[in-house]
Short mmCIF file of C-alpha atoms and ligand atoms in Angstrom, two decimals:
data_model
loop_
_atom_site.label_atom_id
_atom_site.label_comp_id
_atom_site.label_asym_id
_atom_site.label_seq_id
_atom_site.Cartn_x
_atom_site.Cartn_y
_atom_site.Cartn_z
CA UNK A 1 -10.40 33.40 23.12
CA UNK A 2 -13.13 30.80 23.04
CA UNK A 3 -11.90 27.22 22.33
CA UNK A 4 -13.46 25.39 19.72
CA UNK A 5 -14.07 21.72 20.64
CA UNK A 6 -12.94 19.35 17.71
CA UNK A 7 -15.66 16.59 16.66
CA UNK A 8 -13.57 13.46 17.29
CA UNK A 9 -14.82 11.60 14.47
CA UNK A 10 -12.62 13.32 11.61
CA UNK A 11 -9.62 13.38 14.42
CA UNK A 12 -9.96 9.60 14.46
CA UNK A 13 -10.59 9.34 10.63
CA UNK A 14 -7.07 11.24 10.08
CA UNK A 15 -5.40 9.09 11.99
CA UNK A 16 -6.89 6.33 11.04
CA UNK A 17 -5.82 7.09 7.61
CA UNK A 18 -1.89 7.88 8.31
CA UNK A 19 -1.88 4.34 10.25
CA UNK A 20 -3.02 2.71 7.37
CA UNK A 21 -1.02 4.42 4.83
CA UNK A 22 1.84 4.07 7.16
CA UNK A 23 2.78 8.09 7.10
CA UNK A 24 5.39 9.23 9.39
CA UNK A 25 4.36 13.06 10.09
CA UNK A 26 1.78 15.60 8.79
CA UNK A 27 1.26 19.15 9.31
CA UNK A 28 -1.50 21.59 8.79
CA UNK A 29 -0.05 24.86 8.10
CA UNK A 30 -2.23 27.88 7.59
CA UNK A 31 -1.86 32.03 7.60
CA UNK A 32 -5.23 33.57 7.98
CA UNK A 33 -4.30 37.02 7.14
CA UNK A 34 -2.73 35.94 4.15
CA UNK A 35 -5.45 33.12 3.13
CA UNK A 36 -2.95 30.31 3.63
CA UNK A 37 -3.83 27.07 3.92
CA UNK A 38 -1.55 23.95 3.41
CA UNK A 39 -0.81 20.70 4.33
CA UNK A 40 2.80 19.21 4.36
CA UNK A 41 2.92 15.16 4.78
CA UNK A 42 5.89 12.89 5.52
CA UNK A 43 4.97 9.84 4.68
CA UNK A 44 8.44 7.66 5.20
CA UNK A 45 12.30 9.19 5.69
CA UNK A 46 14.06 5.47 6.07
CA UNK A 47 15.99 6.37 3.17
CA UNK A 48 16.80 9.66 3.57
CA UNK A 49 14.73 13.43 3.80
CA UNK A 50 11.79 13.25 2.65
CA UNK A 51 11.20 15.29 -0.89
CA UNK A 52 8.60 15.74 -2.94
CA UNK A 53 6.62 18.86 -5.10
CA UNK A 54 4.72 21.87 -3.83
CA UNK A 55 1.17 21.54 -5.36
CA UNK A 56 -1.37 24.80 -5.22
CA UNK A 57 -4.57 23.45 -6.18
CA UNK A 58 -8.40 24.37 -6.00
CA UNK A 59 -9.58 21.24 -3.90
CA UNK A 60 -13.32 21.31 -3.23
CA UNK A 61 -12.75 20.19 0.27
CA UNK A 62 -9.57 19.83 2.82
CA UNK A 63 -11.02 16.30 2.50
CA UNK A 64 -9.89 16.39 -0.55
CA UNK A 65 -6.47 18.33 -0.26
CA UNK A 66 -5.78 15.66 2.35
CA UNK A 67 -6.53 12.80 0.31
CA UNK A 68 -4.78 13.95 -2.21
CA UNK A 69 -1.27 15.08 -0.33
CA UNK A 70 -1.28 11.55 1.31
CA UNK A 71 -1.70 9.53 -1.51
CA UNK A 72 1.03 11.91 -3.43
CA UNK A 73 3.46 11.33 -0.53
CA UNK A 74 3.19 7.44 -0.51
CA UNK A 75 3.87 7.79 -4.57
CA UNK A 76 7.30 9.70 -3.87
CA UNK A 77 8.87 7.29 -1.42
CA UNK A 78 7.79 4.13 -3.68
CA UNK A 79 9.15 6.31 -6.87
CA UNK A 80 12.41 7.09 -4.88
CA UNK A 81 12.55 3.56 -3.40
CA UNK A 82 12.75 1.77 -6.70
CA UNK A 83 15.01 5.25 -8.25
CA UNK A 84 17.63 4.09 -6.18
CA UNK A 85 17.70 6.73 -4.84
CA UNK A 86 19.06 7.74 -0.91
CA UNK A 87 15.19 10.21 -0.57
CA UNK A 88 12.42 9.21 1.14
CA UNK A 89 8.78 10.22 0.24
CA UNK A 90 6.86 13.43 0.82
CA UNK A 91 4.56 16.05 -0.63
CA UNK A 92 2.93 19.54 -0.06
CA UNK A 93 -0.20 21.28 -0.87
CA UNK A 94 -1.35 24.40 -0.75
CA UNK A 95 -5.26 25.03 -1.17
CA UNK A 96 -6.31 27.91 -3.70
CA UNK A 97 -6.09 29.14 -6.86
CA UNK A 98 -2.46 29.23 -7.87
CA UNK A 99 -3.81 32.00 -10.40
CA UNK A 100 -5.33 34.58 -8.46
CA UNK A 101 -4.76 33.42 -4.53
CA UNK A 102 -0.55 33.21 -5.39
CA UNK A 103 1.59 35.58 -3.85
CA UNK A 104 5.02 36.32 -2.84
CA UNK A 105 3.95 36.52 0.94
CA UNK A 106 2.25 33.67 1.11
CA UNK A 107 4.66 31.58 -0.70
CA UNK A 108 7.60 32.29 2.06
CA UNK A 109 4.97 31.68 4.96
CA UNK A 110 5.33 28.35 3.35
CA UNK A 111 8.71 28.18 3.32
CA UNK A 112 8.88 28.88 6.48
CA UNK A 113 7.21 26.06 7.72
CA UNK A 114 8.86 24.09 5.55
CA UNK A 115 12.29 25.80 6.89
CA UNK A 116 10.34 24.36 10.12
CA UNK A 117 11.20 20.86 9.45
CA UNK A 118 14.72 21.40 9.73
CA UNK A 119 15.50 19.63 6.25
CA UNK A 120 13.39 16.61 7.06
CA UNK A 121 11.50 17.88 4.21
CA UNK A 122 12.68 19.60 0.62
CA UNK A 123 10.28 20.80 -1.19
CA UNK A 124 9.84 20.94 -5.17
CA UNK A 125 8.25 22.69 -7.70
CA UNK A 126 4.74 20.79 -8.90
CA UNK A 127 1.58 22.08 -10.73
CA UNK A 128 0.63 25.47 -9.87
CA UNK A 129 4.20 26.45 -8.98
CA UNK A 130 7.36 28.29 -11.12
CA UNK A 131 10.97 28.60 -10.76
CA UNK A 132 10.15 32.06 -9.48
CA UNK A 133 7.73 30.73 -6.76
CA UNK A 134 10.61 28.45 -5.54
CA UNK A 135 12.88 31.34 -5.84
CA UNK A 136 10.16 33.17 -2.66
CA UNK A 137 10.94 30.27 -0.87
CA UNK A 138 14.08 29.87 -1.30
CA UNK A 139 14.46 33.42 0.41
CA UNK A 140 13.20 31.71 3.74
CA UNK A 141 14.26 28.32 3.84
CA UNK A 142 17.33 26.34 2.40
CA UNK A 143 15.29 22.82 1.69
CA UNK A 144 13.65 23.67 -1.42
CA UNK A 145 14.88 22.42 -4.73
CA UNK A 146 14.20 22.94 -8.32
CA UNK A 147 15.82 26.34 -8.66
CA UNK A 148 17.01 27.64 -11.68
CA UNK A 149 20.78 26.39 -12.85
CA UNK A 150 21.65 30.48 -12.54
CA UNK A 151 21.01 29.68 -8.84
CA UNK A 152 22.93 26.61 -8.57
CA UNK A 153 19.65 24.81 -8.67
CA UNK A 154 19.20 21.79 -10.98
CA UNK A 155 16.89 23.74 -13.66
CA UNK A 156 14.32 22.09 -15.69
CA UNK A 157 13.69 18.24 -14.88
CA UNK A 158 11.39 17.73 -17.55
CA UNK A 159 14.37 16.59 -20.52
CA UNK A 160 15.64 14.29 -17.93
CA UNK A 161 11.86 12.73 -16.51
CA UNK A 162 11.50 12.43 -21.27
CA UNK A 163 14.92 10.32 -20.58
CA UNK A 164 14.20 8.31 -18.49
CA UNK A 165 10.54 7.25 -20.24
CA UNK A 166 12.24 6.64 -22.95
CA UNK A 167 14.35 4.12 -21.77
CA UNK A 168 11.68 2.98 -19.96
CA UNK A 169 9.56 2.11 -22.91
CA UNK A 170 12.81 0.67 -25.16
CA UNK A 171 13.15 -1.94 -21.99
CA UNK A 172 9.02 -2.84 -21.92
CA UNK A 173 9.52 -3.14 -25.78
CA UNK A 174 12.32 -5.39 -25.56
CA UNK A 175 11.37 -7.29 -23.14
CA UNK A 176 7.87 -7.84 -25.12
CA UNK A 177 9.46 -7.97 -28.14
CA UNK A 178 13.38 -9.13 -28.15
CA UNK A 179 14.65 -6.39 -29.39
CA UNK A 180 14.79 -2.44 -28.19
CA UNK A 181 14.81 -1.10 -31.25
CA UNK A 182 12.04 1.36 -31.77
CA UNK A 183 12.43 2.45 -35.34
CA UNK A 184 8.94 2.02 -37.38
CA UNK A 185 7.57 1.22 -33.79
CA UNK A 186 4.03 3.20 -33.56
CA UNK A 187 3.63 5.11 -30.45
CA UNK A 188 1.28 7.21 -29.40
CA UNK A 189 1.94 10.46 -27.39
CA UNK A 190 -0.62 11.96 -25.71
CA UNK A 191 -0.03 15.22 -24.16
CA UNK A 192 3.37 17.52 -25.60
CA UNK A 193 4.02 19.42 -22.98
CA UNK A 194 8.01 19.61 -21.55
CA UNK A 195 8.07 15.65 -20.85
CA UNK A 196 6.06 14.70 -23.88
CA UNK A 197 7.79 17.37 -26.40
CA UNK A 198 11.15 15.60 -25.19
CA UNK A 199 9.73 11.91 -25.36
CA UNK A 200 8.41 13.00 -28.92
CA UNK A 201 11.90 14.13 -29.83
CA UNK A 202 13.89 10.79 -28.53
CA UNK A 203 11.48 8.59 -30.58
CA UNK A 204 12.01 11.27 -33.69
CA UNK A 205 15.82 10.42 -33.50
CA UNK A 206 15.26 6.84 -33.57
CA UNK A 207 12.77 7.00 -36.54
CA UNK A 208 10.10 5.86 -34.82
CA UNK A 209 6.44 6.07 -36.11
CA UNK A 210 4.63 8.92 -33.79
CA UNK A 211 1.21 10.02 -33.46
CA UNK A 212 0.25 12.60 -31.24
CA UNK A 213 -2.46 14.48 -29.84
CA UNK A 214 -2.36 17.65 -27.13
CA UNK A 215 -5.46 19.80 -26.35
CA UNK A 216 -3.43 22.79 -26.53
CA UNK A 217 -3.01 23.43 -30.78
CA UNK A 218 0.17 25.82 -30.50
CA UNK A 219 2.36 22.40 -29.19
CA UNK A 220 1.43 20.26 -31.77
CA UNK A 221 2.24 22.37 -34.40
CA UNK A 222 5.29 23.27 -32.97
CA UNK A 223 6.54 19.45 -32.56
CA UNK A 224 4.98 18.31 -35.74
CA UNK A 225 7.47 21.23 -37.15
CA UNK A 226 10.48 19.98 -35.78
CA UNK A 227 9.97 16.01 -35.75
CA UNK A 228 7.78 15.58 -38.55
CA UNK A 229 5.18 13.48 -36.17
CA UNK A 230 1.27 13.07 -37.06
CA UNK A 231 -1.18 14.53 -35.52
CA UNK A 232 -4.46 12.74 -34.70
CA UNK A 233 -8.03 13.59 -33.42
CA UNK A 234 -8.91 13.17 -29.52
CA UNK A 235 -10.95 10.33 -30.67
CA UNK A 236 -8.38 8.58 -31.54
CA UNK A 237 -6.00 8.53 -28.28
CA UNK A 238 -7.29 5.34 -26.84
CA UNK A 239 -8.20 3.26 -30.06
CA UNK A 240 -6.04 4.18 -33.03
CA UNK A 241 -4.40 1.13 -33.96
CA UNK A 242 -0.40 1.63 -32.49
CA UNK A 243 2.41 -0.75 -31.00
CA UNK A 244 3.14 1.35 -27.57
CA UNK A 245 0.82 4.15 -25.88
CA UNK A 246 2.77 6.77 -23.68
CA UNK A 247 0.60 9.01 -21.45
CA UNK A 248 1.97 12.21 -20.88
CA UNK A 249 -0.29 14.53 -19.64
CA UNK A 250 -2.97 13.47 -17.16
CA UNK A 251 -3.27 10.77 -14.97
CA UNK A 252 -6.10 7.85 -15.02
CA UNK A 253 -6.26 7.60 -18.34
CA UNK A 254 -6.21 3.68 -17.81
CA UNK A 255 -9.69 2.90 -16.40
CA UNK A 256 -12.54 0.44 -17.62
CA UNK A 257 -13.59 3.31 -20.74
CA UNK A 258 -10.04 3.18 -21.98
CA UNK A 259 -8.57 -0.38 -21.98
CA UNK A 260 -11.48 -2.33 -23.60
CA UNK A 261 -10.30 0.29 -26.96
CA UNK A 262 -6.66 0.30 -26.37
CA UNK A 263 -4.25 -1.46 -29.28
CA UNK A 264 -1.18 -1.03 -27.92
CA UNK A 265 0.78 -4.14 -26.63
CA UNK A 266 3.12 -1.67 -24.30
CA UNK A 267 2.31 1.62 -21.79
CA UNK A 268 5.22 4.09 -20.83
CA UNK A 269 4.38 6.95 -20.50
CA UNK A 270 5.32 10.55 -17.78
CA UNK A 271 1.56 11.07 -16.69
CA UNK A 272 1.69 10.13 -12.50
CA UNK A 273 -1.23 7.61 -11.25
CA UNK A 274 -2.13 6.64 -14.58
CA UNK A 275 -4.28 3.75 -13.47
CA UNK A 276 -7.62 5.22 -12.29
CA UNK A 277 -8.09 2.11 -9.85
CA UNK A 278 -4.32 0.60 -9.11
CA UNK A 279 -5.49 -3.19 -8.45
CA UNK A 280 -8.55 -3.35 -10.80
CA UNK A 281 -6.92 -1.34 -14.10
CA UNK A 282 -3.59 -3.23 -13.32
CA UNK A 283 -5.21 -6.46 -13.54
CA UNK A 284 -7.61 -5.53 -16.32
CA UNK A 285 -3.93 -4.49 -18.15
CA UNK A 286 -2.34 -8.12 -17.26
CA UNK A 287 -6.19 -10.06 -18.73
CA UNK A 288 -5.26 -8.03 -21.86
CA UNK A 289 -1.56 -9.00 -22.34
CA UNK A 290 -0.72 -5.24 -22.42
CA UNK A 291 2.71 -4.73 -20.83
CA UNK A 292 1.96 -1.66 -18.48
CA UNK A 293 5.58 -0.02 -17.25
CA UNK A 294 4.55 1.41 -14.23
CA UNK A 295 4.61 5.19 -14.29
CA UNK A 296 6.21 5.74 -11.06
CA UNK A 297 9.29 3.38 -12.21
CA UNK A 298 9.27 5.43 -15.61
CA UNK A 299 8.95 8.91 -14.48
CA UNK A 300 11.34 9.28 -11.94
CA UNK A 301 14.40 11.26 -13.78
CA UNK A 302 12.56 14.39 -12.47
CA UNK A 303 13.34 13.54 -8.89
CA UNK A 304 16.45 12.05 -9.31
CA UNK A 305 17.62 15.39 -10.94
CA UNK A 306 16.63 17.54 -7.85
CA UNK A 307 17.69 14.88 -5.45
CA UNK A 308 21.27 16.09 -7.04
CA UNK A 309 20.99 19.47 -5.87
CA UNK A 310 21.40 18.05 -2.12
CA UNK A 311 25.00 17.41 -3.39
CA UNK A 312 26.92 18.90 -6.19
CA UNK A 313 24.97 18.95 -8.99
CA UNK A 314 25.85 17.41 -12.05
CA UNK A 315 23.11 17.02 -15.42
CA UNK A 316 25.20 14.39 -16.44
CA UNK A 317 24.90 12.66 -13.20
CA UNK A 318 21.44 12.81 -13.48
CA UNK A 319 20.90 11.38 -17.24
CA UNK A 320 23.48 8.78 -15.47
CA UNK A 321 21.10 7.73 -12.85
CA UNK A 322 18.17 7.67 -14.73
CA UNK A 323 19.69 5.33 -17.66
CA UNK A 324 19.19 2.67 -14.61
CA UNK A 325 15.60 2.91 -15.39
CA UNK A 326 16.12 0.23 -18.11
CA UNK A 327 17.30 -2.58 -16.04
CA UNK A 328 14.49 -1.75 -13.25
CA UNK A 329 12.26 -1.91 -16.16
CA UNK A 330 13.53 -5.48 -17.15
CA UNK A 331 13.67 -6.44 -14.19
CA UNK A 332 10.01 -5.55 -12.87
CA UNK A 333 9.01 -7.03 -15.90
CA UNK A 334 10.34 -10.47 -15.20
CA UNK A 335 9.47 -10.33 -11.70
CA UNK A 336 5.51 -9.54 -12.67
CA UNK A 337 5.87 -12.77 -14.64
CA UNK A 338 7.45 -14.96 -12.55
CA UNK A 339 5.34 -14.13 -9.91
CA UNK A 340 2.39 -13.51 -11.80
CA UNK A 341 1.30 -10.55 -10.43
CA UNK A 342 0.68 -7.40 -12.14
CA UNK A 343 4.03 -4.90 -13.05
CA UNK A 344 2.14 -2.33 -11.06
CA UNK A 345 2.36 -4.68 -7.93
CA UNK A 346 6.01 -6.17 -8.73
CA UNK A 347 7.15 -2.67 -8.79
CA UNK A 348 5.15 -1.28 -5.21
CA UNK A 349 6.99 -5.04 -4.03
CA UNK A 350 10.46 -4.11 -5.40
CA UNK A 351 10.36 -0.25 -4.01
CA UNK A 352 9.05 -1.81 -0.57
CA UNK A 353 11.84 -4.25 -0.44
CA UNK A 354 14.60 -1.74 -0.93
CA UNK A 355 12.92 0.20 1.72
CA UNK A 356 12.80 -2.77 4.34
CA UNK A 357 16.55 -3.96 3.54
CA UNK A 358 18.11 -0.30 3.66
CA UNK A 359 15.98 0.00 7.02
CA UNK A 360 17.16 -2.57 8.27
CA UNK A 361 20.82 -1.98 7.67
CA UNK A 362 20.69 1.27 9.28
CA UNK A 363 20.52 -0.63 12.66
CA UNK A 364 24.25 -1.92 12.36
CA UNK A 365 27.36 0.26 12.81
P1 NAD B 401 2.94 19.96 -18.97
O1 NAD B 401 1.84 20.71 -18.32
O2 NAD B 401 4.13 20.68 -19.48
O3 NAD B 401 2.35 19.14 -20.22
C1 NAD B 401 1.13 18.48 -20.19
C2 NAD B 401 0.54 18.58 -21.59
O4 NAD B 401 -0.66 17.82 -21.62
C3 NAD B 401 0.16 20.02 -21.97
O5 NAD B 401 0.71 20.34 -23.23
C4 NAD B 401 -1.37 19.99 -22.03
O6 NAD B 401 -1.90 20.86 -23.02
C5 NAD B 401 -1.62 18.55 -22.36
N1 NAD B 401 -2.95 18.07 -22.02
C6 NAD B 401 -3.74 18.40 -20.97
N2 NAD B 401 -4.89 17.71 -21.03
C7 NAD B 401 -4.80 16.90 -22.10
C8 NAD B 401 -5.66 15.93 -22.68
N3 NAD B 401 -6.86 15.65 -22.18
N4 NAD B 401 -5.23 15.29 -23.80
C9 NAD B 401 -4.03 15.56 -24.34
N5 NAD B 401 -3.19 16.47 -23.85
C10 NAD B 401 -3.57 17.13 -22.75
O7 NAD B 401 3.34 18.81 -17.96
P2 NAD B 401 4.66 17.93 -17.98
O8 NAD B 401 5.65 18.53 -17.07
O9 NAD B 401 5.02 17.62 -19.39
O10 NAD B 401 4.13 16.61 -17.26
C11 NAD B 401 3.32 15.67 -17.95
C12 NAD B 401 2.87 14.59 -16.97
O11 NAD B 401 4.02 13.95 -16.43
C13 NAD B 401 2.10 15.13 -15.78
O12 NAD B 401 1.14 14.18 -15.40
C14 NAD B 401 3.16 15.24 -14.69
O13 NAD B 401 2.62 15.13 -13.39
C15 NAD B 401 4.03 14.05 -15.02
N6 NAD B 401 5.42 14.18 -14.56
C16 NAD B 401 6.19 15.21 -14.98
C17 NAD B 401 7.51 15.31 -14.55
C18 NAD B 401 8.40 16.42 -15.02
O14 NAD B 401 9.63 16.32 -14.85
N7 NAD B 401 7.88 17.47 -15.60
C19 NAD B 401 8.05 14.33 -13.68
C20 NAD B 401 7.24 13.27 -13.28
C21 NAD B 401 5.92 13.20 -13.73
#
């Protein structure tokens, strides 16, 4: 067989790009015969194995797929950093169209490179995937979580991820506010899929004021049913006059069309990278006086509830953990101020920190 002689330019870009993002370990995984094509990035394992969701995805480039993986990577071990939890950071994509291109095959080629890793990497279920993917891979490699409770897996994060933005958003408003109390508090819920149905139904119980607004019809009818919340027009997402906006289904929704409109004196919300531009958006937040609670400080019940399964798995545990999401909140909050920075940058500082400190306490006996 013919070699093929690599350009170096990308060679160099790649690597210029995991020095700078400060990633451990990737690898390019791919099964011709069975039209597989993935990428699997470490990006930091001080803490522990790295872990982080399998996410099948039509990218319009392996520029892109690349981009994305190592920027999603990053995201876990800062989310798992400031969880408190012992995980480091990592992520996995597969390139396709999880609807037609999916199949069992293919799936435990995957696990078998993750199996490859030797449990420096579990994998996760993320969009594009099921339980029953996770089940394929579970048939070839051990370090997967996210497996149905039947399989002693940790079952559906999603009530857990609502959990933990709730408490999330009861710290931001009581830190803004005095008091954590969010009955006759307006918030807006965009997106009520399994995190935002949940958030929808924690506010409902505390007789909050809710507005919400999902492209998908079926879900808002079937929450409005059972909480009693209002429904509002797209239109009015970003500039409907309300006390706390929670993003729960896509990310950068916060971005230089959005914040001029916004009302809301508090963000918490699931949605991941919900700043379109981290520094600029962050700072345009902070001009405003809008207390953002950074998403990947809000969201993380989801991980910490698979992170269980590498131990005896307990839901309670996990609701547990995730409770601790309040005091972060506070306290991210108060460092933002006295520092002056943005919440978005206290948190990356905090989440670094723990990194650096556990690190550095692994050298001693
Ligand atoms: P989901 O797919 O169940 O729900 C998303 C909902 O958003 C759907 O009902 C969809 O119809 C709706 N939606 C899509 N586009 C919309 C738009 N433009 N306006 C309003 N609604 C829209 O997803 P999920 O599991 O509930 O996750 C929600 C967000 O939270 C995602 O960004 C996800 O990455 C993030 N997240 C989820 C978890 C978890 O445990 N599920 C953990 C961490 C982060």
């Amino acid at each position: 067989m013919e070699s093929t002689k690599l350009p170096s330019a990308p060679v160099q870009e790649i690597f210029a790009a995991l020095q700078e993002q400060e990633h451990e370990q990737v690898m390019f995984v791919q099964d011709k015969a069975l039209g597989l094509k993935g990428i699997i990035a470490i990006h930091n394992t001080t803490l522990g194995p790295a872990m982080g969701g399998l996410r099948m995805w039509n990218y319009a480039s392996e520029a892109e797929a690349l981009t994305d993986v190592l920027r999603l990577s990053r995201g876990m071990t800062l989310k798992n950093a400031l969880a408190g939890i012992n995980i480091g950071g990592g992520k996995a994509v597969i390139m396709g169209d999880a609807r037609v291109q999916k199949s069992e095959a293919l799936l435990r080629r995957m696990g078998k490179f993750v199996h490859n890793l030797g449990g420096k990497y579990y994998t996760a279920e993320d969009v594009g995937m099921s339980e029953q993917d996770m089940m394929y891979i579970r048939s070839e490699t051990p370090y997967v979580t996210g497996l149905p409770r039947e399989m002693g897996g940790s079952g559906d994060p999603s009530p857990v991820t609502a959990y933990g933005v709730y408490v999330g958003m009861k710290a931001a408003w009581k830190y803004r506010t005095g008091t954590d109390s969010l009955e006759g508090v307006r918030v807006m819920v965009q997106g009520v899929g399994s995190v935002g149905s949940h958030l929808v139904d924690y506010l409902a119980q505390e007789n909050a004021s809710i507005f919400m607004y999902d492209v998908y019809e079926a879900s808002l009818k079937e929450v409005a049913g059972r909480t009693g919340a209002t429904v509002v027009d797209a239109d009015e997402v970003y500039s409907l006059p309300v006390d706390i906006y929670a993003p729960c289904a896509l990310g950068a929704t916060l971005n230089p069309d959005t914040i001029p409109s916004l009302t809301c004196s508090v963000i918490a919300g699931a949605a991941n990278n919900q700043l379109l531009d981290e520094e600029r958006d962050g700072q345009a937040l902070k001009d405003r006086d809008i207390l953002y609670a950074p998403d990947f400080m809000v969201n993380c019940g989801g991980i910490i509830n698979v992170s269980l399964e590498l131990g005896t798995y307990s839901r309670e545990m996990a609701m547990k953990m995730t409770e601790r999401v309040y005091q972060t909140t506070l306290e991210i909050c108060t460092l933002a101020k006295d520092e002056n920075i943005t919440t978005h940058a206290a948190a990356w500082r905090a989440a670094n920190n723990r990194i650096q400190q556990i690190g550095r306490n692994r050298l001693f006996l």
